[in-house]
mmCIF file of C-alpha atoms in Angstrom:
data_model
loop_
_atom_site.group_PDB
_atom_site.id
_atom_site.type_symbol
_atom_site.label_atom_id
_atom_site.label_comp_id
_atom_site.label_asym_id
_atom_site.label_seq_id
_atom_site.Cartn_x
_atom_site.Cartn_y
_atom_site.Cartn_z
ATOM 1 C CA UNK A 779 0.000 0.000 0.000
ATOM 2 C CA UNK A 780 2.986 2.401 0.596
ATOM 3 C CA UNK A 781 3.967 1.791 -2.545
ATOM 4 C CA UNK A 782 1.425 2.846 -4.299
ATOM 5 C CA UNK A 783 0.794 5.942 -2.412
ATOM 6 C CA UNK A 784 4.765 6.783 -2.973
ATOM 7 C CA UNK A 785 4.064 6.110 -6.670
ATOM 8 C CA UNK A 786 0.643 7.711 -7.045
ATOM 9 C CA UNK A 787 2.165 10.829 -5.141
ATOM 10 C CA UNK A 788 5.832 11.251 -7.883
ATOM 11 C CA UNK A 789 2.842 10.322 -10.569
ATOM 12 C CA UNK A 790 1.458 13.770 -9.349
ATOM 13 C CA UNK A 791 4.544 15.781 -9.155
ATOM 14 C CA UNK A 792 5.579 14.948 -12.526
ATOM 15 C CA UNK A 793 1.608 15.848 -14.094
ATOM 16 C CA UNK A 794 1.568 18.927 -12.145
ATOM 17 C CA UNK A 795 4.932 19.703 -13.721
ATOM 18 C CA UNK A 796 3.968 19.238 -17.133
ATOM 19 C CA UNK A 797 0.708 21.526 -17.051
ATOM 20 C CA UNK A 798 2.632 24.356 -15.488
ATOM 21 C CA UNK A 799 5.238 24.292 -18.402
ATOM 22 C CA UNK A 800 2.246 24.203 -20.526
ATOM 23 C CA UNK A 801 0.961 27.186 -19.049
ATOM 24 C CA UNK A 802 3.925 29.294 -19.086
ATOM 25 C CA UNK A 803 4.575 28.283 -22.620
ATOM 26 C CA UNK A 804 1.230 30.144 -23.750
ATOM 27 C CA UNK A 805 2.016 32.926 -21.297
ATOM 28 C CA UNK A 806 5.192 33.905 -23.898
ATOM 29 C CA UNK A 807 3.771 33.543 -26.774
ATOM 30 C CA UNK A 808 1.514 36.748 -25.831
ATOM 31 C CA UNK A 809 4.912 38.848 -25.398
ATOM 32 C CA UNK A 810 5.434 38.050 -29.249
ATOM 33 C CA UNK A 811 4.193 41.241 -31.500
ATOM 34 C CA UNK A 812 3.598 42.398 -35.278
ATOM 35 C CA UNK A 813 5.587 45.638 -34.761
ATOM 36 C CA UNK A 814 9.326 45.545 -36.338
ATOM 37 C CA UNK A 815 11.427 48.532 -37.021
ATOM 38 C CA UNK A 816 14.856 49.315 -39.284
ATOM 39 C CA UNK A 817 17.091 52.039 -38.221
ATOM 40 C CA UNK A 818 19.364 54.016 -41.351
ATOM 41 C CA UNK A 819 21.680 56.370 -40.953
ATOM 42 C CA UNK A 820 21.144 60.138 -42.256
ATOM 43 C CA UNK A 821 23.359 61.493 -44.522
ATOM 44 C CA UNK A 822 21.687 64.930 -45.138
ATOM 45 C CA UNK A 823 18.444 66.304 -44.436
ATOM 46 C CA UNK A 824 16.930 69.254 -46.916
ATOM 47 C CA UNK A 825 14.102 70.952 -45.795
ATOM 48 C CA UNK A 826 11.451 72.505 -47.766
ATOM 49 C CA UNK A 827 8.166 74.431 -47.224
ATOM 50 C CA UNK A 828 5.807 71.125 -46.780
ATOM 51 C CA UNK A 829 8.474 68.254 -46.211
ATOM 52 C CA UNK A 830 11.904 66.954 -45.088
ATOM 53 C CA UNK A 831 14.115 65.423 -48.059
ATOM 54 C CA UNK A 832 15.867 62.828 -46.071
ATOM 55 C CA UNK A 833 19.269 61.319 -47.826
ATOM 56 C CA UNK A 834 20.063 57.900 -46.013
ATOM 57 C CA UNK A 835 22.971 55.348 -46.682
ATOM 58 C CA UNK A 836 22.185 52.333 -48.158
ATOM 59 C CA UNK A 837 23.348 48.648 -46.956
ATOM 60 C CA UNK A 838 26.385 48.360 -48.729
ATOM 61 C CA UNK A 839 26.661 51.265 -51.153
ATOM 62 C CA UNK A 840 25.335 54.563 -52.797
ATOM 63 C CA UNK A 841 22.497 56.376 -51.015
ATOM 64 C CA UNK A 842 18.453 56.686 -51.257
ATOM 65 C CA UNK A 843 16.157 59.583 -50.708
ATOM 66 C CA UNK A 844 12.642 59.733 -49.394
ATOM 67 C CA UNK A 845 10.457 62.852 -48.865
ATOM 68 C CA UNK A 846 8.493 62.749 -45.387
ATOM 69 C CA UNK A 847 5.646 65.827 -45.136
ATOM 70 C CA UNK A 848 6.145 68.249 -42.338
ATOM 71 C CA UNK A 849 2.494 67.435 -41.905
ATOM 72 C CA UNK A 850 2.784 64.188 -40.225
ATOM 73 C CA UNK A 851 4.495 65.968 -37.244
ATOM 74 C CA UNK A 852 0.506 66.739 -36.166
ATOM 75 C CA UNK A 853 -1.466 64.451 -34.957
ATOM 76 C CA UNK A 854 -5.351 64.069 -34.359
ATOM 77 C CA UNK A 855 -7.604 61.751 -32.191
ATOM 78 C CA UNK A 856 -8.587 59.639 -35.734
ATOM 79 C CA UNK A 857 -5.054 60.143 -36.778
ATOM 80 C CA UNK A 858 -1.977 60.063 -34.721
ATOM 81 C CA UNK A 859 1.341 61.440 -35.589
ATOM 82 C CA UNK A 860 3.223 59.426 -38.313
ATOM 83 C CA UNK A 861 6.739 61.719 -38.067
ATOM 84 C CA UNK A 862 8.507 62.327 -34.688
ATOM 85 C CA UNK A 863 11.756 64.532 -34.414
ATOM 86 C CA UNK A 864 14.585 63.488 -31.464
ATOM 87 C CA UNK A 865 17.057 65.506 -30.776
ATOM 88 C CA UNK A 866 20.639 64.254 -30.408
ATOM 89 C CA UNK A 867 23.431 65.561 -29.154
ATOM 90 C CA UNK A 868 26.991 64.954 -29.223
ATOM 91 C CA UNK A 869 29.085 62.381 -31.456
ATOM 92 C CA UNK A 870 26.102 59.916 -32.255
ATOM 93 C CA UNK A 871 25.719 60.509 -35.835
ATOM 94 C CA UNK A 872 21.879 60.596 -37.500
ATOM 95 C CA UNK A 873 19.806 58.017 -37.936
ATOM 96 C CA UNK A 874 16.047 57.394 -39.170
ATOM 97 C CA UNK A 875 13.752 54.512 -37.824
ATOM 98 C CA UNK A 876 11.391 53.364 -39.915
ATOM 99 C CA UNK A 877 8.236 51.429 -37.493
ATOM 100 C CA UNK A 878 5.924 49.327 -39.166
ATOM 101 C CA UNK A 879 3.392 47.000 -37.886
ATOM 102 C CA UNK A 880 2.149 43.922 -39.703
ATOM 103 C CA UNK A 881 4.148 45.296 -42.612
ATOM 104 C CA UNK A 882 2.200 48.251 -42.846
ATOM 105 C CA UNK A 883 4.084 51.959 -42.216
ATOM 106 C CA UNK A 884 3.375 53.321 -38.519
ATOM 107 C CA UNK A 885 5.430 55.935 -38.170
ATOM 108 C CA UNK A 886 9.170 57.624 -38.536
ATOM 109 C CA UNK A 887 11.421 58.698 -36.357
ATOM 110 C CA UNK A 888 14.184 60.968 -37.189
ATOM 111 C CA UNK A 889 17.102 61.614 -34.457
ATOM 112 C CA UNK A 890 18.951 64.422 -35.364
ATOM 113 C CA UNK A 891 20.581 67.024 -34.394
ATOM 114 C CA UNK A 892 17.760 70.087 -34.195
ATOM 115 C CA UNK A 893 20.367 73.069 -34.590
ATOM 116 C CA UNK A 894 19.991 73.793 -38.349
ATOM 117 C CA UNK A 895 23.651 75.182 -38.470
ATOM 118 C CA UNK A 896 24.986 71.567 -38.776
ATOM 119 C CA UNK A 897 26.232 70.044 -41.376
ATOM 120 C CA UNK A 898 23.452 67.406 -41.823
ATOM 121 C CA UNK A 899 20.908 69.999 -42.724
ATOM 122 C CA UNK A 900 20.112 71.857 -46.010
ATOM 123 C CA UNK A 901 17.575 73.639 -47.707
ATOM 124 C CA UNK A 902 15.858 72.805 -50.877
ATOM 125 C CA UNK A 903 15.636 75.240 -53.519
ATOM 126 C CA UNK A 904 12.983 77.802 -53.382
ATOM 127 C CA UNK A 905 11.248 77.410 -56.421
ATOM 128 C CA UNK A 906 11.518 73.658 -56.125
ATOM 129 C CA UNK A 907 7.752 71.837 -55.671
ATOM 130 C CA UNK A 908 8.349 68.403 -53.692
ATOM 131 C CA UNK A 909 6.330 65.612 -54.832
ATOM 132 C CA UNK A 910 5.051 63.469 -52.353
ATOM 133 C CA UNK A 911 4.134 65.606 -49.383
ATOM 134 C CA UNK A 912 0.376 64.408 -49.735
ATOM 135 C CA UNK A 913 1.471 60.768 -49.269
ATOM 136 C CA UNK A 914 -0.487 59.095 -46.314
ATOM 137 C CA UNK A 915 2.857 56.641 -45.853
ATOM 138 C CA UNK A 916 6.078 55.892 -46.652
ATOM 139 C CA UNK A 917 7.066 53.820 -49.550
ATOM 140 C CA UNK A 918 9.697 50.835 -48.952
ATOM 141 C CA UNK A 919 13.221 52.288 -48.045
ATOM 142 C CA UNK A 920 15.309 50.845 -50.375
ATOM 143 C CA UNK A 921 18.508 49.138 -48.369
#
């Protein structure tokens, strides 16, 4: 009879262990998400009238461009702010983050520096029109 108590009783330990790795299992897999990001570094940013012209370093080599609208820095309750500016400081060099969730475009964050007598920053000519400053995301960066 003490024998089968002592086995009924590790018979017990060993179920119990198995649910509770079971539960903690689908406990993680709810820390998973859909949001991924990709961080480039700035080369120069021009700034217009309605937009940013951001010039970024590609993967290996050459560079890309992409025009963000100066009207994503506003947000709204139906539509919340697509462009955020961070201001660095010191020998960190610029970068842009790109945040997208299930693939789709979230938002873009530039960190740069925000005193416009540095190098990084330009101005586009005057009578230049930028296209794309009515865009409602950004196209793929291409790396």
């Amino acid at each position: 009879m003490k024998k089968f108590l002592m086995s009924l009783a590790i018979a017990s330990v060993f179920v119990s262990f198995a649910f509770a790795e079971a539960q903690t299992r689908t406990k993680n897999e709810k820390k998973w998400t859909s949001m991924s990001y990709v961080n480039v570094p700035i080369v120069k940013i021009l700034e217009a009238k309605d937009g940013y012209v951001v010039i970024y370093q590609k993967n290996k080599t050459g560079v890309g461009n992409v025009v963000i609208p100066k009207k994503w820095i506003k947000g709204s309750e139906k539509e919340p702010r697509k462009l955020k500016l961070r201001n660095i400081q010191g020998v960190n060099g610029a970068y842009m983050t790109v945040i997208k969730d299930d693939n789709k475009f979230k938002r873009v964050v530039l960190s740069i520096p925000m005193d416009k007598s540095k190098r990084i920053w330009g101005v586009v000519d005057s009578g230049k029109q930028l296209e794309g400053t009515d865009k409602d995301a950004l196209e793929e960066l291409e790396l």
